[in-house]
N, CA, C and O of each residue as an XYZ file, in Angstrom:
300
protein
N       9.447     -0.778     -6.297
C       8.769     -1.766     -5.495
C       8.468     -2.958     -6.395
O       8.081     -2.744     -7.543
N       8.619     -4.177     -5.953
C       8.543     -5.414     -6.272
C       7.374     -5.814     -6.193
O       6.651     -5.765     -7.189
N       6.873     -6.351     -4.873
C       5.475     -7.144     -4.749
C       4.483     -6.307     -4.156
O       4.750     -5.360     -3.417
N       3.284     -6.684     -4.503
C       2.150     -6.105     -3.633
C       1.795     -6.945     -2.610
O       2.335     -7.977     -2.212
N       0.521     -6.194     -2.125
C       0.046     -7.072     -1.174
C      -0.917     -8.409     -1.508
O      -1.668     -8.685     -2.444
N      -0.563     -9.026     -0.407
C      -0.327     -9.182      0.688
C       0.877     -9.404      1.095
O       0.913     -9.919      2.212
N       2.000     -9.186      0.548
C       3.756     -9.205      0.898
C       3.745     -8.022      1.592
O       2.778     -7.266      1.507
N       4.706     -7.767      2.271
C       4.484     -6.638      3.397
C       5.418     -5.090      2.592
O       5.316     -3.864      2.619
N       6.243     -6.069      1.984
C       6.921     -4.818      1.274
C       6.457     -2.879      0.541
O       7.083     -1.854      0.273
N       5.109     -3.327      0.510
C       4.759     -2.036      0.382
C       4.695     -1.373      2.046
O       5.757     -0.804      2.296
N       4.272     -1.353      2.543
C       4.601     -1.018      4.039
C       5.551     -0.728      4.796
O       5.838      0.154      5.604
N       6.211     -2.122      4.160
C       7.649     -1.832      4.595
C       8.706     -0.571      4.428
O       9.457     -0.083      5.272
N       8.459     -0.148      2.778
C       9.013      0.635      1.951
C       8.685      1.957      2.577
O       9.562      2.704      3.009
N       7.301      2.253      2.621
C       6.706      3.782      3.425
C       7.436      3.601      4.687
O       8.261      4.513      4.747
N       7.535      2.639      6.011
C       8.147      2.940      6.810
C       9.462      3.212      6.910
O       9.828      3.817      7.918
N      10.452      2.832      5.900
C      11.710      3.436      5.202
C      11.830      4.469      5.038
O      12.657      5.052      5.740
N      11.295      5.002      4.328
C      10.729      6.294      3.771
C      10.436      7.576      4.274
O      10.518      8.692      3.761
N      10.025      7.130      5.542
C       9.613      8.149      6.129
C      10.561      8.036      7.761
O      10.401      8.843      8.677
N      11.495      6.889      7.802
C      12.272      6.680      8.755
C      11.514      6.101     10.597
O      12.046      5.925     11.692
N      10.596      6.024     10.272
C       9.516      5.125     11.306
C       9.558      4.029     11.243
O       9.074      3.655     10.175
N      10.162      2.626     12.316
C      10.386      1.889     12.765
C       9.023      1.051     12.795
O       8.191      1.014     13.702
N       9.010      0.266     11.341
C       7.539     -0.394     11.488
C       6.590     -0.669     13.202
O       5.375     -0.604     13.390
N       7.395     -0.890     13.934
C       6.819     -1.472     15.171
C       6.060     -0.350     15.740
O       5.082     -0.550     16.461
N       6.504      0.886     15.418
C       5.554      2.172     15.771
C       4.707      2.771     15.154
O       4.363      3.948     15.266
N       4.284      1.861     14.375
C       2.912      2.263     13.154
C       1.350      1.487     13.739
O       1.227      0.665     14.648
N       0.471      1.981     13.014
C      -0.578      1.556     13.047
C      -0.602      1.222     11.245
O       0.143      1.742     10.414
N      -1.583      0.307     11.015
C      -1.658      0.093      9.996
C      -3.830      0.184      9.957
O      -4.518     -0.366     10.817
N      -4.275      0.803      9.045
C      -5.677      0.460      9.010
C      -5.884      0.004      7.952
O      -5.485      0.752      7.059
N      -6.315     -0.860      7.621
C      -6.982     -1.660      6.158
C      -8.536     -2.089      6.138
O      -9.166     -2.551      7.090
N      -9.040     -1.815      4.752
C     -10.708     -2.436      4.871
C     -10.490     -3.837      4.046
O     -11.467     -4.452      3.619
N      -9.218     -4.280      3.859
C      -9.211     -5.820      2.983
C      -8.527     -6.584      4.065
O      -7.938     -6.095      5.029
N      -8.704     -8.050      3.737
C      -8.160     -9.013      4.647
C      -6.636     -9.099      4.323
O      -5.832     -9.276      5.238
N      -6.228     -8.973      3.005
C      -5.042     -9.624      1.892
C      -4.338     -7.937      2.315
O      -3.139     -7.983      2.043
N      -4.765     -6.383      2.935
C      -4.003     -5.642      3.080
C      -3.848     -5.380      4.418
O      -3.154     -4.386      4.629
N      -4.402     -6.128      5.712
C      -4.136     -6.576      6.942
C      -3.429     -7.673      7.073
O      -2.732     -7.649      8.087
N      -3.327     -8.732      6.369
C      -2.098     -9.763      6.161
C      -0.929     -9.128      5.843
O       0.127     -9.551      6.314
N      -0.957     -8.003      4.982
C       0.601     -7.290      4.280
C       0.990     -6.422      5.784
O       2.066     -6.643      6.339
N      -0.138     -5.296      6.427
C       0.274     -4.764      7.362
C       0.987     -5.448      8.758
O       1.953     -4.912      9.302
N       0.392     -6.656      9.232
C       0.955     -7.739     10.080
C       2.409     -8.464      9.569
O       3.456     -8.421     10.215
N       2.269     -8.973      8.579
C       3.715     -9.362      8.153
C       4.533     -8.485      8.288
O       5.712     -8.832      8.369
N       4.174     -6.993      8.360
C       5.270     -6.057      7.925
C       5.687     -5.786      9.661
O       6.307     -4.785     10.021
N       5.266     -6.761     10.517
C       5.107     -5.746     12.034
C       4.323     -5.276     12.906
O       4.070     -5.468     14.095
N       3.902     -4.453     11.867
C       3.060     -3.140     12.066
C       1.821     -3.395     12.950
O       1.268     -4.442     12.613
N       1.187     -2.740     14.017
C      -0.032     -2.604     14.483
C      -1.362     -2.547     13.258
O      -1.500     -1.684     12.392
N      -2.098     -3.544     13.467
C      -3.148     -3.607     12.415
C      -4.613     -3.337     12.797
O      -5.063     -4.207     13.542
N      -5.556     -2.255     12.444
C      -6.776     -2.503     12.620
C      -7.751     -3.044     11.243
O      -8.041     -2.137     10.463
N      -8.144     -4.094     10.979
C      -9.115     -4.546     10.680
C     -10.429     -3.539     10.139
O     -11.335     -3.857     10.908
N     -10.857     -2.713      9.399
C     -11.878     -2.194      9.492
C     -12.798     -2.431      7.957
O     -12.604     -1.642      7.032
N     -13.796     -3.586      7.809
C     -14.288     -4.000      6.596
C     -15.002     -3.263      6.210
O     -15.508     -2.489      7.022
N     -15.376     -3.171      4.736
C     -16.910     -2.308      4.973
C     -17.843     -3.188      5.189
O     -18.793     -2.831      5.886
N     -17.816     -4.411      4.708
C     -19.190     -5.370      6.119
C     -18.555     -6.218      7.173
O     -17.375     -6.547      7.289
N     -19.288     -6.418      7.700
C     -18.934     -7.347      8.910
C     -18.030     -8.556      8.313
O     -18.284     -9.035      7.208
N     -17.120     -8.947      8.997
C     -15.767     -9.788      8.527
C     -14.812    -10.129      9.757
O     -14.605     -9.438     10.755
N     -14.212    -11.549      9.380
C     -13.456    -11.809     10.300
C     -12.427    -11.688     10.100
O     -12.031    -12.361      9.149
N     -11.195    -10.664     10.929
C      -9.933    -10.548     10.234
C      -8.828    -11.432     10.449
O      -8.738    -12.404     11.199
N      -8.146    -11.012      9.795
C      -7.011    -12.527      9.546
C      -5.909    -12.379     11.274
O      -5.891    -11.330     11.918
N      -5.152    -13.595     11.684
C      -4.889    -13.705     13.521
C      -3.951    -12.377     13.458
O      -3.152    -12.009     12.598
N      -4.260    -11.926     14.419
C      -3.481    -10.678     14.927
C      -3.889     -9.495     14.769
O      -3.437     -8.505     15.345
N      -4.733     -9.523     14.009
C      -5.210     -7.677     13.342
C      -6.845     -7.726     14.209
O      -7.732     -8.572     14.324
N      -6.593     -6.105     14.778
C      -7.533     -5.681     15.482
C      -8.761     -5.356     14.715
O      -8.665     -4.358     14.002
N     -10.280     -6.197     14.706
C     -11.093     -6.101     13.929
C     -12.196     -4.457     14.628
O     -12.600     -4.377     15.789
N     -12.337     -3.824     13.985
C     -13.328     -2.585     13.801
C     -14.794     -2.758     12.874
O     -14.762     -3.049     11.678
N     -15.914     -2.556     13.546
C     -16.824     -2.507     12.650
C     -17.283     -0.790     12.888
O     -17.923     -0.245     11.989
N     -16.931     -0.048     14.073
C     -17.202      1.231     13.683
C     -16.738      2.282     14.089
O     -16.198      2.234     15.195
N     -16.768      3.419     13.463
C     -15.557      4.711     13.756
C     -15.649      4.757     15.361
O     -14.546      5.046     15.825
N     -16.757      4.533     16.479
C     -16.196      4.393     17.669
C     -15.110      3.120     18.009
O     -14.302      3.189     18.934
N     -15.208      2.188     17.286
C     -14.269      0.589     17.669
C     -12.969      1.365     17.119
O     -11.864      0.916     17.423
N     -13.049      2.267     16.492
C     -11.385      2.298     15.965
C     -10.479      3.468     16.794
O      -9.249      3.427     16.788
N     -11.454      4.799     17.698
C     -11.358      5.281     18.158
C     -10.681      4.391     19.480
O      -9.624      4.771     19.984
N     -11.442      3.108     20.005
C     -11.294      2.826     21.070
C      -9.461      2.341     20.565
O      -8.387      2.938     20.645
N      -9.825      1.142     20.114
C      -8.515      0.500     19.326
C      -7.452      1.607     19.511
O      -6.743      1.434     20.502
N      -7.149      2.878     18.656
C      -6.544      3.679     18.861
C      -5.837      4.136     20.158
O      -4.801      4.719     20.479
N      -6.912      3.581     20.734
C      -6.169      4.246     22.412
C      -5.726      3.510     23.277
O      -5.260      3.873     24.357
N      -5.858      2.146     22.780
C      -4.762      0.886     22.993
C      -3.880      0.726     22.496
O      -2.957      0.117     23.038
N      -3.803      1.203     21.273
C      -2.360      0.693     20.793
C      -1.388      1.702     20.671
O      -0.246      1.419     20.309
């Protein structure tokens, strides 16, 4: 592996890897710079900070294990 994040390539690489079609992933991150890598890569993103935070456009923000539960059952 080449770059980290926020380049999507680490993401990318596991969904290789494991033969899963980024578009059918979820991605969860507690950083902004590893919800930017999960979105670039495709991937379904939840947002979950450990404080309150605004996440970067597209990624589903979570502030608590019920928000991610819900999230989950949308995407």
């Amino acid at each position: 592996m080449q770059e980290g994040k926020p380049h999507p390539e680490p993401y990318l690489r596991a969904a290789w890897l494991t033969g899963i079609d980024p578009a059918d992933t979820v991605v969860m991150e507690d950083s902004a710079t590893g919800s930017r890598a999960g979105l670039a890569a495709g991937m379904r993103t939840i947002f979950w900070p450990e404080r309150p935070a605004t996440g970067p456009d597209g990624a589903h923000v979570a502030g608590t294990a019920e928000d991610v539960r819900q999230l989950l059952g949308m995407l």
